[in-house]
Coordinates of C-alpha atoms and ligand atoms in Angstrom, one line a residue:
X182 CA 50.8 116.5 100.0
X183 CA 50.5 118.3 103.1
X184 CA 47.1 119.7 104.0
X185 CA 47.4 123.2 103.6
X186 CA 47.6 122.5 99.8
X187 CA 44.4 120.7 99.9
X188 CA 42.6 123.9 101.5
X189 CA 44.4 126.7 99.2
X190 CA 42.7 124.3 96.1
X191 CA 39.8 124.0 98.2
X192 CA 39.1 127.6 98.9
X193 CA 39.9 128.3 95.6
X194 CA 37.8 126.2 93.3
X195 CA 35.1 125.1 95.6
X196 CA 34.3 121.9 97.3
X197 CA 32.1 120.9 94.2
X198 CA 35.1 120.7 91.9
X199 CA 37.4 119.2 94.1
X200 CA 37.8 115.6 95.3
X201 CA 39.7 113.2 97.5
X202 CA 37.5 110.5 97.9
X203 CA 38.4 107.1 97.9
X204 CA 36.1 106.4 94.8
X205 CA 37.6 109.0 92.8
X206 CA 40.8 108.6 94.2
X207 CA 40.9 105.0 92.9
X208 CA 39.1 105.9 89.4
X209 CA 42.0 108.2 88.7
X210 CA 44.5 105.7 89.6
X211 CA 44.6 103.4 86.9
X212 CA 44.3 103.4 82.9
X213 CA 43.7 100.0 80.6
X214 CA 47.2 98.9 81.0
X215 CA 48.9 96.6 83.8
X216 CA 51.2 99.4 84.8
X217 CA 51.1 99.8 89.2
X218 CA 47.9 102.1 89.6
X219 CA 49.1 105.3 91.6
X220 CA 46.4 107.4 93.5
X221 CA 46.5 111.2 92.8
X222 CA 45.9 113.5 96.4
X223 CA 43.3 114.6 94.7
X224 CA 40.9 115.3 92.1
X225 CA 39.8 118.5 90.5
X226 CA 36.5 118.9 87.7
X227 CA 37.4 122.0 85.9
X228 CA 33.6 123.2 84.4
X229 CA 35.7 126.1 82.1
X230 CA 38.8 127.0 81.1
X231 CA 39.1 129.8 83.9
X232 CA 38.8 126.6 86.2
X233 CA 42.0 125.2 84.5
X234 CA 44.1 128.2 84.7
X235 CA 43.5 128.7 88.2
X236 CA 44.6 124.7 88.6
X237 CA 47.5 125.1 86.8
X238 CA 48.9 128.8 88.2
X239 CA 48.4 127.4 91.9
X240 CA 49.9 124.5 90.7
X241 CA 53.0 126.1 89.0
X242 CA 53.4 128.1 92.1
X243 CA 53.3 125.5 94.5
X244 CA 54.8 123.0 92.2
X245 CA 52.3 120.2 92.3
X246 CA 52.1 117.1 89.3
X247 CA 49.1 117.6 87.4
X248 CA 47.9 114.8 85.4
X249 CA 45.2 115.2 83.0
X250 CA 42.8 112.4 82.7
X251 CA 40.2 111.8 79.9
X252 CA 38.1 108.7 79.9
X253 CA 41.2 106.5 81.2
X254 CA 41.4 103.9 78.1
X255 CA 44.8 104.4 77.5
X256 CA 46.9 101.5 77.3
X257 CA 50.2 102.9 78.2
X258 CA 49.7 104.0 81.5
X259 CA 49.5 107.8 80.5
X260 CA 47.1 109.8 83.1
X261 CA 48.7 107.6 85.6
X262 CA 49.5 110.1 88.3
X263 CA 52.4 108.3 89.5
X264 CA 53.8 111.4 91.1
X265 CA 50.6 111.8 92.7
X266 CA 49.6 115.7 93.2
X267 CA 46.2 116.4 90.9
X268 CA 44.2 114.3 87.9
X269 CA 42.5 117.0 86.3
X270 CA 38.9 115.0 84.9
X271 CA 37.4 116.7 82.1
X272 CA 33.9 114.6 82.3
X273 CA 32.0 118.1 83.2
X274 CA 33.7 120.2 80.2
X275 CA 31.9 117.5 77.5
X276 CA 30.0 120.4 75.3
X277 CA 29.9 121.2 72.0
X278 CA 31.1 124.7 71.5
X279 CA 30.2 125.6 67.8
X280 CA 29.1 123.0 65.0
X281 CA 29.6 124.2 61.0
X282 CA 28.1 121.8 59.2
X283 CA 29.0 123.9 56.3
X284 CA 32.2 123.9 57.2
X285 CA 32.7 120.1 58.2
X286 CA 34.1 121.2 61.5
X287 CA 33.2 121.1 65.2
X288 CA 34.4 122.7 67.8
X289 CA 33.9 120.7 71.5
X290 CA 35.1 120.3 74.8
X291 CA 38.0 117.8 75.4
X292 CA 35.7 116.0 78.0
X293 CA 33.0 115.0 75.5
X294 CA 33.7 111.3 74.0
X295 CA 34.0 109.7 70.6
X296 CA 30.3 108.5 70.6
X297 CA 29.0 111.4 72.0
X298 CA 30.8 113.6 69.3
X299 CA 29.4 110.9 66.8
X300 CA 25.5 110.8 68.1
X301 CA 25.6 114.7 67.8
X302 CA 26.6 115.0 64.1
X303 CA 25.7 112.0 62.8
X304 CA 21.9 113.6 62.0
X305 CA 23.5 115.8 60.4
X306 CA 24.5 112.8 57.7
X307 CA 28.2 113.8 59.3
X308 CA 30.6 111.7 61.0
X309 CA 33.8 111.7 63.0
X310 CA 35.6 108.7 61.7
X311 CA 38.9 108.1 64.1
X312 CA 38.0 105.2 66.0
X313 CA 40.2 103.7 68.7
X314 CA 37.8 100.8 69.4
X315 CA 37.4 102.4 73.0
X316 CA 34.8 105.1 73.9
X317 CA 38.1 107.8 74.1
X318 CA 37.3 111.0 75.2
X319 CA 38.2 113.5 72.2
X320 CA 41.0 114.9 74.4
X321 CA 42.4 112.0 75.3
X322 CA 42.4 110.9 71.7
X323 CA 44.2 114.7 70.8
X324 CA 47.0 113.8 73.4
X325 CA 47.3 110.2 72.3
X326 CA 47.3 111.3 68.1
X327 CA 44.8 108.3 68.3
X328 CA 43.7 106.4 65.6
X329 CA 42.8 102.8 65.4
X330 CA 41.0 100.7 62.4
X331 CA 39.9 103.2 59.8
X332 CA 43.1 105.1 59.7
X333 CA 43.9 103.3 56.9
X334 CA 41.2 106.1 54.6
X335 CA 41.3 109.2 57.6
X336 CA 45.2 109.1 59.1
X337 CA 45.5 109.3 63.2
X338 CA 43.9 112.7 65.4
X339 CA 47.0 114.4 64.0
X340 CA 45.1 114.1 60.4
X341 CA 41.7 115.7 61.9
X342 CA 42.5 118.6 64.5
X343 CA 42.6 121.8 62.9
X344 CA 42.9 124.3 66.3
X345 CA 43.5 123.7 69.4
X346 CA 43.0 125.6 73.0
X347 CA 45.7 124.8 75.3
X348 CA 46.3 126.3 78.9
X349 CA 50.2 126.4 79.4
X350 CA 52.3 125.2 82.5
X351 CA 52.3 129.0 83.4
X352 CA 48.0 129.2 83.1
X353 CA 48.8 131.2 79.7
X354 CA 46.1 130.2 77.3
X355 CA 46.8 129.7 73.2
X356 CA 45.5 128.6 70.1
X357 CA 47.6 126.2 67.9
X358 CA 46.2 126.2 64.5
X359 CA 42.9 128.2 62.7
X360 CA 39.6 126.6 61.4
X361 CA 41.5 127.0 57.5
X362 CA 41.5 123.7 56.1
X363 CA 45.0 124.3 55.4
X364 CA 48.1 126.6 56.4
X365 CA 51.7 127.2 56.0
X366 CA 51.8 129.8 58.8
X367 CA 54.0 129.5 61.8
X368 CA 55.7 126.0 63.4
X369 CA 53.4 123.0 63.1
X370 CA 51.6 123.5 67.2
X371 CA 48.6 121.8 66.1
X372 CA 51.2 118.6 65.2
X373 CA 53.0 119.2 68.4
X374 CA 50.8 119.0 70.7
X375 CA 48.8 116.6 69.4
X376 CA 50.6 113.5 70.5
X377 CA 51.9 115.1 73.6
X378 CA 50.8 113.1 76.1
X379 CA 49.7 115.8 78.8
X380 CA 53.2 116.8 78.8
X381 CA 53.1 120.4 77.4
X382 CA 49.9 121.7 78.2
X383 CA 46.4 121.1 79.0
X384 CA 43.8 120.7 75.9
X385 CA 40.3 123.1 77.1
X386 CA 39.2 123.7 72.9
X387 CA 39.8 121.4 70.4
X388 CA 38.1 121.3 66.3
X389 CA 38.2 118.5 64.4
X390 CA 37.2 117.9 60.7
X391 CA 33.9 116.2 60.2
X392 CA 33.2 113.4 57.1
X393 CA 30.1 113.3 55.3
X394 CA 28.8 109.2 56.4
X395 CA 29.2 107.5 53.3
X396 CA 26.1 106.7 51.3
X397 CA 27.1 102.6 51.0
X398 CA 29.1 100.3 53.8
X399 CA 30.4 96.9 53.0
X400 CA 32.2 94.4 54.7
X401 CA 33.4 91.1 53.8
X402 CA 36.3 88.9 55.4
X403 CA 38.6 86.2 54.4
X404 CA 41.1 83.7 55.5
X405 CA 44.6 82.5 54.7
X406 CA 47.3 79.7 56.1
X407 CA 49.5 82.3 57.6
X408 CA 49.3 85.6 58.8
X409 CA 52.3 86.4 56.5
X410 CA 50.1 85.6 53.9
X411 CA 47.4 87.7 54.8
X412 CA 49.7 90.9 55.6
X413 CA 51.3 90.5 51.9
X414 CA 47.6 90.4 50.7
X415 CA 47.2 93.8 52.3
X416 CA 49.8 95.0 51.3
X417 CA 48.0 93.6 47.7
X418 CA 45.4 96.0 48.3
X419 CA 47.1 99.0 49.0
X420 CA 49.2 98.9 46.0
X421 CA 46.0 98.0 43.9
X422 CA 44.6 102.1 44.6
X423 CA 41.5 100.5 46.2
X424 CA 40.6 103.2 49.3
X425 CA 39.5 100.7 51.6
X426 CA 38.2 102.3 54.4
X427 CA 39.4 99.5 56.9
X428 CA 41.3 96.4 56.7
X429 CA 42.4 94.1 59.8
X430 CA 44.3 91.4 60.5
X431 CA 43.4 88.8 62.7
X432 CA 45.2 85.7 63.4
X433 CA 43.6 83.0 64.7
X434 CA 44.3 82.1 67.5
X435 CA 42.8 86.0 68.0
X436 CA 39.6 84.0 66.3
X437 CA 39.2 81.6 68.8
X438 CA 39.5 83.4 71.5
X439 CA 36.6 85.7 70.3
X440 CA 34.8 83.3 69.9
X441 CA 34.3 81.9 72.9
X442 CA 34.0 84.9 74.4
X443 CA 31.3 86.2 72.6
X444 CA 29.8 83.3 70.8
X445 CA 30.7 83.5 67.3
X446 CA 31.5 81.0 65.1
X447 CA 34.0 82.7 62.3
X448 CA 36.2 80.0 61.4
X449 CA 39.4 79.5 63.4
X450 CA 42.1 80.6 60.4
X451 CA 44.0 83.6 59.9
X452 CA 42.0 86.4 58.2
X453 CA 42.0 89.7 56.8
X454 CA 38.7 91.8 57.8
X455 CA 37.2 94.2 55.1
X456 CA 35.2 97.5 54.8
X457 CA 34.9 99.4 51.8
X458 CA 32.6 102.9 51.7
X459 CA 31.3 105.1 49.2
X460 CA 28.6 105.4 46.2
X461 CA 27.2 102.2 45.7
X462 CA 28.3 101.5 42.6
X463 CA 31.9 102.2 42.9
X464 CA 31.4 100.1 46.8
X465 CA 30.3 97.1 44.8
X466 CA 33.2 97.5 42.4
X467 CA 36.1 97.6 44.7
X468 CA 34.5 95.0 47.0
X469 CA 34.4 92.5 43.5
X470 CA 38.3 93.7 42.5
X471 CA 39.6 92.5 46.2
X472 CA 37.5 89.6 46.3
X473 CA 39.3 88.7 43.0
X474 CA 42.7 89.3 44.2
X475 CA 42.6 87.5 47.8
X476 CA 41.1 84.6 45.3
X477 CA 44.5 85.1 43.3
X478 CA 46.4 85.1 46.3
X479 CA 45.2 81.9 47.7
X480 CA 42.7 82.9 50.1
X481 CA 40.8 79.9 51.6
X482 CA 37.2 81.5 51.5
X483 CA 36.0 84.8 50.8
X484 CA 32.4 86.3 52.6
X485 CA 30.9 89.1 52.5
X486 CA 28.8 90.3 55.6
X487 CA 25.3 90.7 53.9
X488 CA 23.1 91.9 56.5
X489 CA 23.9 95.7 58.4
X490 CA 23.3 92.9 61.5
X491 CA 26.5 90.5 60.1
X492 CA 29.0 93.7 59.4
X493 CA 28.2 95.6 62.9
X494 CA 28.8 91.8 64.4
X495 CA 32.0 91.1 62.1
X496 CA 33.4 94.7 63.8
X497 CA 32.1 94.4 67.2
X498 CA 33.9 91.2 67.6
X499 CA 37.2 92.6 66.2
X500 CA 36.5 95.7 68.7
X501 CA 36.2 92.8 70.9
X502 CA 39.3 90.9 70.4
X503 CA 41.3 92.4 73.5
X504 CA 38.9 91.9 75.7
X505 CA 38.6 88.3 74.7
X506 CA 41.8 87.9 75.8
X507 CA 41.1 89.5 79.2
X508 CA 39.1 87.1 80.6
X509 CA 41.6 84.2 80.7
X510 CA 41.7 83.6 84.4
X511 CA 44.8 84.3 86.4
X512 CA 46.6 86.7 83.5
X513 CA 46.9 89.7 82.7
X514 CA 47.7 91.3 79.1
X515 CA 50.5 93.0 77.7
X516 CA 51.2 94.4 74.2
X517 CA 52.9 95.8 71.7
X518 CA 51.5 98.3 68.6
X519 CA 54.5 98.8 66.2
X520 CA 54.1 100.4 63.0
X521 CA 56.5 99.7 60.1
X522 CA 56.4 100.7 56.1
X523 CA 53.8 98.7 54.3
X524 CA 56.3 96.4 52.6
X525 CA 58.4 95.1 55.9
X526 CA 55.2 94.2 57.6
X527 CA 54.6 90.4 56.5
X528 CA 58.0 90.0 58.1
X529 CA 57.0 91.9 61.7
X530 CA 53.8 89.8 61.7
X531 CA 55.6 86.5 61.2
X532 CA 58.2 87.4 64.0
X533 CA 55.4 88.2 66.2
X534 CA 53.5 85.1 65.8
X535 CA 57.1 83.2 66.1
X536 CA 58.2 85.1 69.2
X537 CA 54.6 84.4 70.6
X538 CA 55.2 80.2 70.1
X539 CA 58.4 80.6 71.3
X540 CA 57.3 82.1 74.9
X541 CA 54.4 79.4 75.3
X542 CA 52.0 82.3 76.7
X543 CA 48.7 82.9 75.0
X544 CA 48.3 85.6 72.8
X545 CA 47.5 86.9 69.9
X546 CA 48.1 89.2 66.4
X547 CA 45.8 91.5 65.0
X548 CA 45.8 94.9 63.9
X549 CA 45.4 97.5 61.4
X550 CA 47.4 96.2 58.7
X551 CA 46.0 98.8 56.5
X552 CA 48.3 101.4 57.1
X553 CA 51.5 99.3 59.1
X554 CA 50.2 99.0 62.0
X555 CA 49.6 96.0 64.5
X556 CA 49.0 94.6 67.4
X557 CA 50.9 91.6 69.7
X558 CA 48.4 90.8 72.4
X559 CA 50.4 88.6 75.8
X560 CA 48.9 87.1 78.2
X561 CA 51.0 86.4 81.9
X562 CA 50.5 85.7 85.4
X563 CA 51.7 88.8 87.1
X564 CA 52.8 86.6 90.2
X565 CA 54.9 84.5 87.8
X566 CA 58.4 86.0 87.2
X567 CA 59.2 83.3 84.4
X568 CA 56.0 84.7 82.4
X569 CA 56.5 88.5 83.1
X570 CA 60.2 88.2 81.6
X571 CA 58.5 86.3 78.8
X572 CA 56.1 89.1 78.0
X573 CA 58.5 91.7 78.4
X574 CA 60.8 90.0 75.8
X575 CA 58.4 89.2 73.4
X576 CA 57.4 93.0 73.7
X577 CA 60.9 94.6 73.9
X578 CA 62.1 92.8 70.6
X579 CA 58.9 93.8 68.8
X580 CA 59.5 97.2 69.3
X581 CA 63.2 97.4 69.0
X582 CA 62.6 95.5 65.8
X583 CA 60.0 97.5 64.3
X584 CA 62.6 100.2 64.6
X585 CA 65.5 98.5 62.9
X586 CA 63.3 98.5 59.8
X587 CA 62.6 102.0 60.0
X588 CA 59.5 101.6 62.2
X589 CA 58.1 103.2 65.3
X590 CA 57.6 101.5 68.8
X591 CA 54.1 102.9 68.9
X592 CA 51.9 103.9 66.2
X593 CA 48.7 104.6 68.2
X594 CA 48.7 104.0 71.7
X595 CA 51.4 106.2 72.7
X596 CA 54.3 106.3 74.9
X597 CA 53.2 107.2 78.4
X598 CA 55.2 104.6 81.1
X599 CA 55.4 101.4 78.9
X600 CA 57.6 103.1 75.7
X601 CA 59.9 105.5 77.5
X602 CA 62.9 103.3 77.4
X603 CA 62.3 102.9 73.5
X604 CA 63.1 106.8 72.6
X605 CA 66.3 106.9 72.5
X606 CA 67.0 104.4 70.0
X607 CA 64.2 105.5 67.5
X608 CA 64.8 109.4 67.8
X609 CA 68.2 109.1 69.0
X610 CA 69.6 112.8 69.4
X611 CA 66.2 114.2 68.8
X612 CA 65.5 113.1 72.4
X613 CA 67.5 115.6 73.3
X614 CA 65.9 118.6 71.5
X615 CA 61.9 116.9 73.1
X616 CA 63.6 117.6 76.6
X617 CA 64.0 121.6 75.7
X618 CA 61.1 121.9 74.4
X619 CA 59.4 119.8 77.6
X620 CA 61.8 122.0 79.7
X621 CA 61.1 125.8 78.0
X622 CA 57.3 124.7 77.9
X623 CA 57.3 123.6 81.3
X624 CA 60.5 124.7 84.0
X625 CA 59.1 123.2 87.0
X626 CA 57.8 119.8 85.3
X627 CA 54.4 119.9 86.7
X628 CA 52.5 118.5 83.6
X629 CA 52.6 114.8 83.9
X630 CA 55.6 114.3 84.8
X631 CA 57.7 111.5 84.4
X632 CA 56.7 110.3 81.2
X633 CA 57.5 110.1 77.6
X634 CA 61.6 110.2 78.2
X635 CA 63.9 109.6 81.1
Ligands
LIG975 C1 40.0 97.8 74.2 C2 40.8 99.0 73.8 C3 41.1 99.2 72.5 C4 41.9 100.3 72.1 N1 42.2 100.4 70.8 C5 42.9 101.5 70.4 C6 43.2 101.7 69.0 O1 42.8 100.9 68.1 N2 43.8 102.8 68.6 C7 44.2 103.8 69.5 O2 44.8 104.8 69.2 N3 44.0 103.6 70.9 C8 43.4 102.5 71.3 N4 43.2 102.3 72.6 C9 43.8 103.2 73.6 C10 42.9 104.4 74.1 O3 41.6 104.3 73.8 C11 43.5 105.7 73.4 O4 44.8 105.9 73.8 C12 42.7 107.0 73.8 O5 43.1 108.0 72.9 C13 42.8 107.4 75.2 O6 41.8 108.4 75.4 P1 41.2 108.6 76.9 O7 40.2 109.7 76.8 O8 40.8 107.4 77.5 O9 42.5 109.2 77.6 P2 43.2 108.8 79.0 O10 43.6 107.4 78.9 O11 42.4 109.3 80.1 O12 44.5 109.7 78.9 C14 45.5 109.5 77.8 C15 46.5 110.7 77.8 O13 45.8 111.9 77.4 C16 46.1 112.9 78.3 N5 44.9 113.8 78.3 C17 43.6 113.5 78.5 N6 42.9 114.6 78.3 C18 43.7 115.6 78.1 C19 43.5 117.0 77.9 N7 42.3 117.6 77.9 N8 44.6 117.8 77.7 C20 45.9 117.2 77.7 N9 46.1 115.9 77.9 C21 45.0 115.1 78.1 C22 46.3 112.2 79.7 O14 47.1 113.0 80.6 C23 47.1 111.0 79.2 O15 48.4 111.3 79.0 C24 42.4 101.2 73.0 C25 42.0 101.1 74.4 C26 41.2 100.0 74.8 C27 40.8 99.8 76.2

């Protein structure tokens, strides 16, 4: 970028808002994937919405990239810059705009993050239950449609935003939905830009539903000889009516490694982790029905975490798991997060455990099993070509296999660099129609571009 960009940005936001240094330049480089970090030219802190419609008319006009970037825990390489121009950090737009308890909705800033969001309404006996094990920030989640280990009761983001404030390409600023709980009016923008990846505009406003915190949480876990086993006894549970509010599979070799890295001792087998929420009484009753059914199935032991001390440990460690993996010297991780209907997921979990022996890397299965969704965790030395073509086998026939059974490549973590070369052969000529849209939304590409298709 030549320098006379810089200084029109400059002069026109102020040196506060605007960054190139090397700290910041590095910080907005990367994400939580192994994708090749790319430094933006610079960095701009929009503190309002008027801040991001001046970024994004200069921009248009001079046609420079702008990235949006949230709290950088996505795992597919999504605020990325990698055609460098401007990350646009949303760390100073982190307020809450207008809170209706009443109303079980919140309106914030896309800057402010999941456990922020959480400590605000949660003394309000209120909660905001999607939960993508990373503190997200709320607008990264929005772009993403994340969800993560509860969607099995609450869905993804695309479940809980009701209206959204997005700035356009052009700087023109809308609103996608209405604070009604429910509407049949217009084309679905709430659902399209939800998911979108940065792509077709820039989030400033965002409301979300709100859950009241349930009165009773319990948690219990259990093992099995295969992890086929335990995603048929999921799959149990779901046709059984019970609303378990999570339910995760772990396989254990997933086990040990969290083990050792955070000293627990859960016993090395595969296992199926529980939580069920509600009134006490009816907590109690569906925690007995499943306990009874695993038992019918075969389980190998069945516990329930009796202390509040035993269930937050029992989550932190599955919150855990990926970083467990991380700390293998020498390697870095890889993964896949295919969803598939309920009843052909046994069969995905099996291939991914079999496709994992078959490479000889380290790695893992785990995942939210609840709702058809799972995880393939590799591990590979990025200096070894043998092992990166292993790992990108192991992740290509995941995905492409997924959607042979009517599937999706990703159910949560998005498309960003890592799934592009997946879209064609899940939306086939839909592909075609995304490209418009990206193209009528946005003529001169400048949001995020080169991502989501080729
Ligand atoms: C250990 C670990 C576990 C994880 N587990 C899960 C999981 O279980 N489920 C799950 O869904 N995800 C999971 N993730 C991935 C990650 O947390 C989510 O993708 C999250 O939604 C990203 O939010 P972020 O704020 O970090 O966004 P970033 O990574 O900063 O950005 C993600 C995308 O959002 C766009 N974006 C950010 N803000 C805006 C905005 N205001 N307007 C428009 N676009 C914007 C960016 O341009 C980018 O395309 C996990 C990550 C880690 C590290």
């Amino acid at each position: 970028m030549n320098n006379s960009l810089w200084i029109t940005f400059l002069e026109q936001l102020g040196e506060n808002k605007i960054s190139k240094s090397e700290s910041e330049l590095y910080r907005h480089s990367r994400d939580e994937s192994s994708h090749l970090f790319v430094e933006p030219d610079f960095v701009v802190f929009p503190e309002n919405v008027e801040d991001v419609v001046k970024v994004l008319q200069l921009a248009n006009e001079k046609e420079v990239a702008v990235t949006p970037f949230g709290a950088g825990s996505g795992l597919e390489g999504q605020s990325i810059p990698i055609n460098k121009g401007i990350s646009l950090n949303f760390d100073r737009m982190n307020k809450v705009i207008e809170f209706s308890p009443e109303d079980l909705m919140i309106t914030v800033e896309p800057g402010i993050t999941r456990l922020q969001l959480n400590e605000y309404v949660n003394r309000h006996g209120l909660y905001f239950p999607i939960d993508p094990g990373a503190d997200a920030s709320i607008g990264g989640m929005v772009a993403t449609n994340a969800s993560g280990t509860t969607a099995v009761r609450y869905g993804s983001m695309r479940d809980q935003v009701l209206d959204l404030e997005v700035v356009l390409a052009n700087g023109n600023v809308i609103h996608t939905g209405s604070k009604a709980k429910k509407s049949s009016s217009g084309y679905h923008l709430n659902g399209l830009f939800t998911g979108s990846e940065g792509t077709l505009g820039v989030i400033t406003k965002i409301t979300v539903k709100l859950h009241g915190i349930p009165e009773k949480v319990l948690a219990a876990r259990c093992t099995f000889q295969t992890p086929g086993e335990c995603a048929e006894a999921a799959q149990v549970v779901l046709s059984s009516g019970i609303q378990v509010i999570r339910m995760e599979l772990v396989d254990a070799e997933s086990i040990k490694q969290v083990n050792e890295y955070g000293n627990y001792s859960f016993p090395e087998e595969h296992s199926l982790f529980f939580e069920f929420a509600g009134a006490p009484n009816i907590v109690e009753e569906e925690a007995t029905v499943v306990e009874e059914l695993m038992k019918e199935l075969g389980c190998n032991n069945w516990e329930r975490a009796n202390s509040s001390k035993e269930r937050a440990d029992l989550w932190k460690a599955r919150h855990e798991m990926a970083y467990a993996f991380k700390h293998i010297k020498g390697k870095v991780s890889t993964g896949s997060d295919s969803c598939v209907p309920i009843s052909k997921l046994a069969e995905m979990v099996v291939f991914g455990r079999e496709l994992l022996e078959e490479s000889g890397l380290i790695g893992g299965v785990f995942g939210h099993v609840g709702d058809g969704n799972f995880h393939t965790l590799v591990m590979y030395d990025p200096n070894d070509p043998v092992e990166v073509n292993k790992a990108e086998y192991t992740n290509e026939q995941i995905a492409l296999k997924a959607i042979k059974l009517g599937g999706t490549c990703t159910g949560e973590h998005g498309v960003g660099l890592g799934k592009m070369k997946y879209q064609v052969t899940e939306h086939g000529e839909a592909v075609e129609l995304m490209k418009s849209m990206k193209t009528l939304m946005d003529p001169k590409g400048i949001l995020n571009p080169g991502k989501m298709f080729y």
